[in-house]
Amino acid sequence: MRVLALIGTRPEAIKMAPVVRALQARPDRFSRVSVCLSGQHRELTDEVVRRFSLPVDYDLNLMRPGQTPEDVLAAGLRGIGEVLRTEQPDYALFHGDTVTALVAALAAFYARIPSAHVEAGLRTGTLTRPFPEEMHRTVADRICSFCYAPTPQARSHLEREGIPSDRILVTGNTVVDAIRLAIRIASEEPWPEELAAAGIEDRKVVVLTAHRREHFGAPLRRILGAADRLARAHRDCCFLFPAHPNPEVRRAVSDALGADSPVHVIPPLEYGVFARLLQRAALILTDSGGIQEEASVLGVPFVVLREATERPEALSDGLGCLAGTDPDRIIEAAERLLGAPRQPNKMGNTPLGDGRAAERIAAHLAGEEVAPWTPPSAGETGAGENHQGIYQAGDRNNG
Ligand code: UDP
């Protein structure tokens, strides 16, 4: 079989990397495994490609300053369509909910090439939240040939939308495979200079990330203001904000954080380094989808800087809570979690996967019978034990 993986952004590269590697590990079944980068995001994706040694056969290099989703959509549809017609894979794989994912699904549909969606079925239930990702993944799931759902809940979203059960396999989330692999590969590397200089080795670490499109402007300034207040109240902690290169994020930093702010604003970190930093953290504050999952897998308490999450499984064992962008709610949640004990690293099965999602996808594509992944029962993870009284069923703040 010939399989083509289509990747546009850093999170797609991270979560698709284990799948590409699992396919490459089976040359008996996959005679060609190729990768096409749309280039929707440039440097951040290139770093992941290098970290996981992914082969890149096509690079559409679409990124333009000030690009809109429509720009990427229009150029990507033509570019990916041409690649599909040249490559003629037996299967095109795409991941997640970016413009590149939607374009990949559309282009494969037009070229009549079977396509499969990795991490299918995530939903908030509101088409505009998150914007525009909920629309991307809903349309992509409708038109692709096969859905690899990360969890049983994602599967039930798909079934509710009329996707037949025989077009869905629950695999676990490939993020579990990815973060474990990255930590293993990078485990012996020294910390980069900026992290050592910030004092991560002898202080508790708090990691902040925030760059969602719907938070640009006032919400982002509120988030940063809350982080600044927290960092001033907790001088024993090292607050690190690896800031996304987006100009809107830069603007919010200069508006909300004074020169004397104890929040260290640093460039984005390479994934292997970032994964190890998350593993070391006492607390994570994030509006990212993937980082919520990674925090849950690593057993690190986390505050989700969003009003709703399409990843409720990550909150299921009481490690994380939703706080939106209101500074008082963020500070209240962070204070509560900072005092909470860390859970041990979850090395086996987690509420998001067992680290073998990529292997299942490769086996399924190879035509083998694959048993769906099943989440651990409450006793295995501590789910339902409500460790720090953080997650209450029916609690408005916890979705
Ligand atoms: N990430 C990284 N370096 C950083 C910040 C994030 O490697 O400095 C990784 C992070 O571990 C996660 C992914 O990038 O796997 C999240 O990307 P992003 O927040 O852009 O997207 P989302 O998860 O919201 O789709």
Coordinates of C-alpha atoms and ligand atoms in Angstrom, one line a residue:
M1 CA 0.0 0.0 0.0
R2 CA 1.0 3.6 -0.6
V3 CA 0.0 6.1 2.1
L4 CA 0.3 9.8 2.0
A5 CA 0.2 11.8 5.2
L6 CA -0.9 15.5 4.9
I7 CA 0.3 17.9 7.6
G8 CA -0.1 21.6 8.0
T9 CA 0.8 22.8 11.5
R10 CA 2.8 21.9 14.6
P11 CA 0.1 20.0 16.5
E12 CA -0.7 18.0 13.3
A13 CA 2.9 17.1 12.9
I14 CA 3.2 16.1 16.5
K15 CA 0.1 13.9 16.5
M16 CA 0.7 12.4 13.0
A17 CA 4.4 11.6 13.6
P18 CA 3.8 8.4 15.5
V19 CA 1.5 7.2 12.8
V20 CA 4.0 7.9 10.0
R21 CA 6.6 6.1 12.1
A22 CA 4.3 3.1 12.7
L23 CA 3.6 2.8 9.0
Q24 CA 7.3 3.1 8.2
A25 CA 8.0 0.3 10.6
R26 CA 6.0 -2.1 8.5
P27 CA 7.6 -2.0 5.0
D28 CA 6.1 -5.4 4.3
R29 CA 2.6 -3.8 4.2
F30 CA 3.4 -0.2 3.2
S31 CA 5.6 0.0 0.1
R32 CA 5.6 3.9 0.3
V33 CA 4.9 6.2 3.1
S34 CA 5.1 9.8 2.0
V35 CA 4.5 13.1 3.7
C36 CA 3.2 16.4 2.3
L37 CA 3.5 19.6 4.3
S38 CA 1.1 22.3 3.3
G39 CA 3.4 24.8 5.1
Q40 CA 0.4 26.5 6.7
H41 CA 2.8 27.0 9.6
R42 CA 6.5 27.0 8.9
E43 CA 9.2 27.0 11.5
L44 CA 7.2 25.4 14.3
T45 CA 6.2 22.4 12.0
D46 CA 9.7 22.1 10.6
E47 CA 11.1 21.5 14.1
V48 CA 8.7 18.7 14.8
V49 CA 9.5 17.1 11.4
R50 CA 13.2 17.1 12.3
R51 CA 12.6 15.9 15.9
F52 CA 10.7 12.8 14.6
S53 CA 12.8 12.4 11.5
L54 CA 9.8 12.5 9.2
P55 CA 10.4 12.1 5.5
V56 CA 9.1 15.1 3.5
D57 CA 8.3 14.4 -0.1
Y58 CA 6.2 17.5 -0.9
D59 CA 6.2 21.0 0.7
L60 CA 3.6 23.4 -0.6
N61 CA 5.1 26.2 1.5
L62 CA 1.7 28.0 1.7
M63 CA 2.5 30.3 4.6
R64 CA 2.2 34.0 3.8
P65 CA 2.3 37.0 6.1
G66 CA -1.2 38.0 7.3
Q67 CA -2.8 34.9 5.7
T68 CA -6.5 34.3 6.3
P69 CA -8.0 30.8 6.5
E70 CA -9.6 31.4 3.0
D71 CA -6.1 32.1 1.6
V72 CA -4.8 28.8 2.9
L73 CA -8.0 27.0 1.8
A74 CA -7.8 28.3 -1.8
A75 CA -4.1 27.7 -2.3
G76 CA -4.1 24.5 -0.4
L77 CA -7.0 22.9 -2.3
R78 CA -5.2 23.4 -5.6
G79 CA -1.8 22.3 -4.2
I80 CA -2.9 19.2 -2.3
G81 CA -5.1 18.2 -5.2
E82 CA -2.1 18.2 -7.5
V83 CA 0.0 16.2 -5.0
L84 CA -2.8 13.6 -4.7
R85 CA -3.1 13.2 -8.5
T86 CA 0.7 12.9 -8.8
E87 CA 1.2 10.5 -5.9
Q88 CA -2.0 8.4 -6.3
P89 CA -1.8 7.0 -2.8
D90 CA -4.1 4.2 -1.7
Y91 CA -4.9 6.3 1.3
A92 CA -4.5 9.9 2.3
L93 CA -4.2 10.6 6.0
F94 CA -4.9 13.9 7.7
H95 CA -5.2 15.0 11.3
G96 CA -7.3 17.3 13.4
D97 CA -9.2 20.4 12.6
T98 CA -7.0 23.0 10.8
V99 CA -7.6 24.5 7.4
T100 CA -5.1 21.9 6.1
A101 CA -7.2 19.1 7.5
L102 CA -10.4 20.4 5.8
V103 CA -8.5 20.9 2.5
A104 CA -7.0 17.4 2.7
A105 CA -10.5 15.9 3.1
L106 CA -11.9 18.0 0.3
A107 CA -9.0 17.4 -2.1
A108 CA -9.1 13.6 -1.6
F109 CA -12.9 13.6 -2.1
Y110 CA -12.5 15.4 -5.4
A111 CA -9.6 13.2 -6.5
R112 CA -11.7 10.1 -5.5
I113 CA -8.8 8.9 -3.3
P114 CA -9.8 7.2 0.0
S115 CA -8.9 9.4 3.0
A116 CA -8.8 8.8 6.8
H117 CA -9.1 11.3 9.6
V118 CA -6.9 10.9 12.6
E119 CA -8.5 12.3 15.8
A120 CA -12.0 12.4 14.3
G121 CA -15.2 13.1 16.2
L122 CA -14.1 15.9 18.6
R123 CA -17.0 18.3 19.1
T124 CA -18.0 21.1 21.4
G125 CA -21.4 21.0 19.7
T126 CA -21.3 24.7 18.7
L127 CA -20.2 25.2 15.1
T128 CA -18.5 28.5 15.8
R129 CA -16.6 27.3 18.9
P130 CA -13.7 26.9 18.6
F131 CA -13.8 29.0 15.4
P132 CA -13.2 27.8 12.7
E133 CA -12.0 24.4 13.9
E134 CA -15.4 22.9 14.8
M135 CA -16.7 23.5 11.3
H136 CA -13.5 22.0 9.8
R137 CA -13.7 18.8 11.7
T138 CA -17.4 18.4 11.3
V139 CA -17.2 18.7 7.5
A140 CA -14.0 16.6 7.2
D141 CA -15.6 13.8 9.2
R142 CA -18.6 13.8 6.9
I143 CA -16.6 13.5 3.7
C144 CA -13.6 11.4 4.6
S145 CA -13.7 7.6 4.0
F146 CA -12.7 6.5 7.5
C147 CA -12.6 8.0 11.0
Y148 CA -10.0 7.1 13.6
A149 CA -11.8 8.4 16.8
P150 CA -9.5 9.0 19.8
T151 CA -12.1 8.0 22.4
P152 CA -15.5 6.3 22.7
Q153 CA -17.0 9.7 23.2
A154 CA -15.7 10.9 19.9
R155 CA -17.1 7.8 18.3
S156 CA -20.6 8.6 19.7
H157 CA -20.4 12.1 18.3
L158 CA -19.8 10.6 14.9
E159 CA -22.5 8.1 15.2
R160 CA -24.9 10.8 16.3
E161 CA -24.1 12.6 13.0
G162 CA -25.0 9.5 11.0
I163 CA -21.4 8.3 10.3
P164 CA -21.8 4.5 10.0
S165 CA -20.2 2.4 12.7
D166 CA -18.1 0.4 10.2
R167 CA -16.4 3.7 9.2
I168 CA -15.1 4.3 12.7
L169 CA -12.4 2.8 14.9
V170 CA -11.6 4.0 18.4
T171 CA -7.8 4.0 18.7
G172 CA -6.8 6.2 21.7
N173 CA -5.3 9.6 21.0
T174 CA -1.9 9.6 19.2
V175 CA -0.8 12.5 21.5
V176 CA -0.1 9.8 24.1
D177 CA 2.2 8.0 21.7
A178 CA 3.8 11.3 20.6
I179 CA 4.6 12.8 24.0
R180 CA 6.1 9.6 25.4
L181 CA 8.2 9.2 22.3
A182 CA 9.4 12.8 22.4
I183 CA 10.3 12.6 26.1
R184 CA 12.2 9.4 25.4
I185 CA 14.1 10.8 22.4
A186 CA 15.0 14.1 24.2
S187 CA 15.6 12.7 27.7
E188 CA 19.4 13.0 27.7
E189 CA 19.6 16.5 26.2
P190 CA 20.7 19.5 28.3
W191 CA 18.2 22.3 29.0
P192 CA 18.5 25.2 26.6
E193 CA 20.2 28.3 27.9
E194 CA 17.1 30.4 28.3
L195 CA 15.4 27.8 30.5
A196 CA 18.5 27.2 32.7
A197 CA 18.9 31.0 33.0
A198 CA 15.2 31.4 34.0
G199 CA 15.9 29.1 37.0
I200 CA 13.8 26.1 36.2
E201 CA 16.3 23.8 37.9
D202 CA 15.7 25.1 41.4
R203 CA 12.2 26.5 41.3
K204 CA 8.7 25.1 40.7
V205 CA 7.8 25.6 37.1
V206 CA 4.5 27.0 35.8
V207 CA 4.0 26.9 32.1
L208 CA 1.6 29.3 30.3
T209 CA 0.5 29.0 26.6
A210 CA -2.2 31.2 25.0
H211 CA -2.7 32.0 21.3
R212 CA -6.1 31.0 20.2
R213 CA -7.6 33.2 17.5
E214 CA -10.7 33.9 19.5
H215 CA -8.6 35.2 22.4
F216 CA -6.8 37.9 20.4
G217 CA -7.2 41.3 22.0
A218 CA -8.8 41.8 25.4
P219 CA -9.1 38.1 26.4
L220 CA -5.4 37.5 25.8
R221 CA -4.6 40.6 27.8
R222 CA -6.8 39.3 30.6
I223 CA -5.0 35.9 30.6
L224 CA -1.6 37.6 30.7
G225 CA -2.7 40.0 33.4
A226 CA -3.8 37.0 35.5
A227 CA -0.5 35.2 35.0
D228 CA 1.4 38.4 36.0
R229 CA -0.6 38.7 39.3
L230 CA 0.0 35.0 40.0
A231 CA 3.7 35.2 39.3
R232 CA 4.0 38.3 41.6
A233 CA 2.3 36.3 44.4
H234 CA 4.4 33.2 43.9
R235 CA 8.0 34.3 43.6
D236 CA 9.1 30.7 44.5
C237 CA 7.7 29.6 41.1
C238 CA 9.3 30.2 37.7
F239 CA 6.5 31.3 35.3
L240 CA 7.4 30.6 31.7
F241 CA 5.4 31.8 28.6
P242 CA 6.7 30.3 25.4
A243 CA 5.0 32.9 23.1
H244 CA 3.6 32.0 19.7
P245 CA 5.2 34.1 17.0
N246 CA 1.8 35.5 16.0
P247 CA 1.9 39.4 16.0
E248 CA -1.4 39.5 18.0
V249 CA 0.3 37.5 20.8
R250 CA 3.4 39.8 20.7
R251 CA 1.1 42.9 20.9
A252 CA -0.8 41.5 23.9
V253 CA 2.5 40.7 25.7
S254 CA 3.7 44.3 25.3
D255 CA 0.3 45.7 26.4
A256 CA -0.2 43.4 29.4
L257 CA 3.2 42.6 30.8
G258 CA 5.4 45.4 32.1
A259 CA 9.2 45.3 31.9
D260 CA 9.4 44.2 35.5
S261 CA 6.9 41.3 35.1
P262 CA 8.2 38.1 36.7
V263 CA 6.6 36.1 33.8
H264 CA 9.4 35.0 31.5
V265 CA 8.4 35.4 27.9
I266 CA 10.5 33.1 25.7
P267 CA 10.4 31.9 22.1
P268 CA 8.4 28.8 21.3
L269 CA 10.3 25.7 22.5
E270 CA 11.2 22.7 20.3
Y271 CA 8.8 19.8 21.1
G272 CA 11.2 17.5 22.8
V273 CA 12.3 20.3 25.2
F274 CA 8.7 21.5 25.7
A275 CA 7.5 18.0 26.4
R276 CA 10.1 17.6 29.1
L277 CA 9.3 21.0 30.5
L278 CA 5.6 20.0 30.8
Q279 CA 6.6 16.8 32.5
R280 CA 8.5 18.9 35.1
A281 CA 5.8 21.5 35.6
A282 CA 3.9 22.0 38.9
L283 CA 1.0 23.7 37.0
I284 CA 0.1 24.4 33.3
L285 CA -2.2 27.2 32.2
T286 CA -3.2 26.8 28.6
D287 CA -5.8 27.6 25.9
S288 CA -4.3 24.9 23.6
G289 CA -6.2 21.7 22.8
G290 CA -3.1 19.5 22.6
I291 CA -1.5 20.8 25.8
Q292 CA -4.6 19.9 27.9
E293 CA -4.2 16.4 26.7
E294 CA -0.5 16.3 27.4
A295 CA -1.0 17.7 30.9
S296 CA -3.5 15.0 31.6
V297 CA -1.3 12.2 30.2
L298 CA 1.7 13.5 32.3
G299 CA -0.3 13.9 35.5
V300 CA 0.3 17.6 35.8
P301 CA -2.5 19.9 37.2
F302 CA -3.8 22.3 34.6
V303 CA -6.1 25.2 34.1
V304 CA -7.9 25.4 30.7
L305 CA -8.2 29.0 29.6
R306 CA -11.4 28.4 27.6
E307 CA -15.1 28.4 28.4
A308 CA -15.7 24.9 26.8
T309 CA -13.5 22.0 25.8
E310 CA -13.9 19.4 23.2
R311 CA -11.6 17.2 25.3
P312 CA -13.6 16.4 28.4
E313 CA -11.7 13.1 28.8
A314 CA -8.7 15.2 29.8
L315 CA -10.6 16.6 32.7
S316 CA -12.1 13.3 33.7
D317 CA -9.7 12.4 36.5
G318 CA -9.8 15.7 38.3
L319 CA -6.4 17.1 37.3
G320 CA -7.7 20.0 35.3
C321 CA -10.5 22.6 35.3
L322 CA -12.0 25.1 32.9
A323 CA -11.6 28.7 33.9
G324 CA -12.2 30.7 30.7
T325 CA -10.4 34.1 30.5
D326 CA -11.7 35.9 33.5
P327 CA -8.7 36.8 35.7
D328 CA -10.3 36.1 39.0
R329 CA -11.5 32.6 37.9
I330 CA -8.0 31.8 36.5
I331 CA -6.3 32.9 39.7
E332 CA -8.7 31.1 41.9
A333 CA -8.3 27.9 39.9
A334 CA -4.5 28.2 39.7
E335 CA -4.1 28.9 43.5
R336 CA -6.2 25.8 44.2
L337 CA -4.2 23.6 41.8
L338 CA -0.7 25.0 42.8
G339 CA -1.2 23.5 46.3
A340 CA -2.4 20.2 44.9
P341 CA -0.1 17.2 44.7
R342 CA 1.0 16.1 41.2
Q343 CA -0.2 12.7 40.1
P344 CA 2.5 10.2 39.1
N345 CA 3.3 10.1 35.4
K346 CA 0.7 7.8 33.8
M347 CA 2.8 5.3 31.9
G348 CA 0.1 2.7 31.1
N349 CA -3.4 3.3 30.0
T350 CA -4.8 6.9 30.5
P351 CA -8.2 8.4 29.9
L352 CA -6.9 9.5 26.5
G353 CA -5.0 6.5 25.2
D354 CA -2.4 3.9 26.0
G355 CA 0.4 5.0 23.6
R356 CA -0.5 2.4 21.0
A357 CA -2.9 4.4 18.9
A358 CA -0.5 4.7 15.9
E359 CA 0.1 1.0 16.0
R360 CA -3.7 0.3 15.8
I361 CA -4.0 2.8 12.9
A362 CA -1.2 1.1 10.9
A363 CA -2.6 -2.4 11.5
H364 CA -6.1 -1.3 10.5
L365 CA -4.8 0.4 7.3
A366 CA -2.9 -2.9 6.6
G367 CA -6.2 -4.6 6.6
E368 CA -5.9 -6.4 9.9
E369 CA -8.6 -7.0 12.4
V370 CA -8.0 -4.4 15.2
A371 CA -9.8 -4.4 18.6
P372 CA -10.8 -0.8 19.6
W373 CA -9.0 0.8 22.4
T374 CA -10.9 1.0 25.7
P375 CA -10.3 3.6 28.4
P376 CA -9.2 2.4 31.8
S377 CA -11.9 1.8 34.4
A378 CA -12.3 4.3 37.2
G379 CA -10.2 2.2 39.6
E380 CA -7.3 2.1 37.2
T381 CA -6.9 5.9 36.8
G382 CA -8.4 7.2 39.9
A383 CA -11.2 8.7 37.7
G384 CA -14.1 9.6 39.9
E385 CA -12.0 9.9 43.1
N386 CA -12.1 13.6 42.8
H387 CA -8.5 14.0 44.1
Q388 CA -8.4 17.6 45.0
G389 CA -12.1 18.4 44.9
I390 CA -11.5 20.2 41.7
Y391 CA -13.8 18.4 39.3
Q392 CA -17.4 18.0 40.4
A393 CA -19.9 16.3 38.2
G394 CA -22.3 18.9 37.0
D395 CA -20.0 21.7 38.1
R396 CA -20.6 24.6 35.8
N397 CA -16.9 25.4 35.5
N398 CA -16.0 22.0 34.4
G399 CA -18.3 21.6 31.5
Ligands
UDP1 N1 4.2 23.0 21.8 C1 5.6 23.0 21.5 N2 6.4 24.1 21.9 C2 5.8 25.2 22.5 C3 4.4 25.2 22.7 C4 3.7 24.1 22.3 O1 6.1 22.0 21.0 O2 6.6 26.1 22.8 C5 3.4 21.8 21.4 C6 2.6 21.3 22.5 O3 3.3 20.3 23.3 C7 1.4 20.7 21.8 C8 1.3 21.5 20.5 O4 2.5 22.2 20.4 O5 1.7 19.3 21.4 C9 0.1 22.4 20.7 O6 0.1 23.3 19.7 P1 -1.0 24.5 19.6 O7 -1.2 25.0 21.0 O8 -0.4 25.3 18.5 O9 -2.3 23.8 19.0 P2 -3.6 23.1 19.6 O10 -3.2 22.0 20.4 O11 -4.4 24.2 20.3 O12 -4.3 22.7 18.3

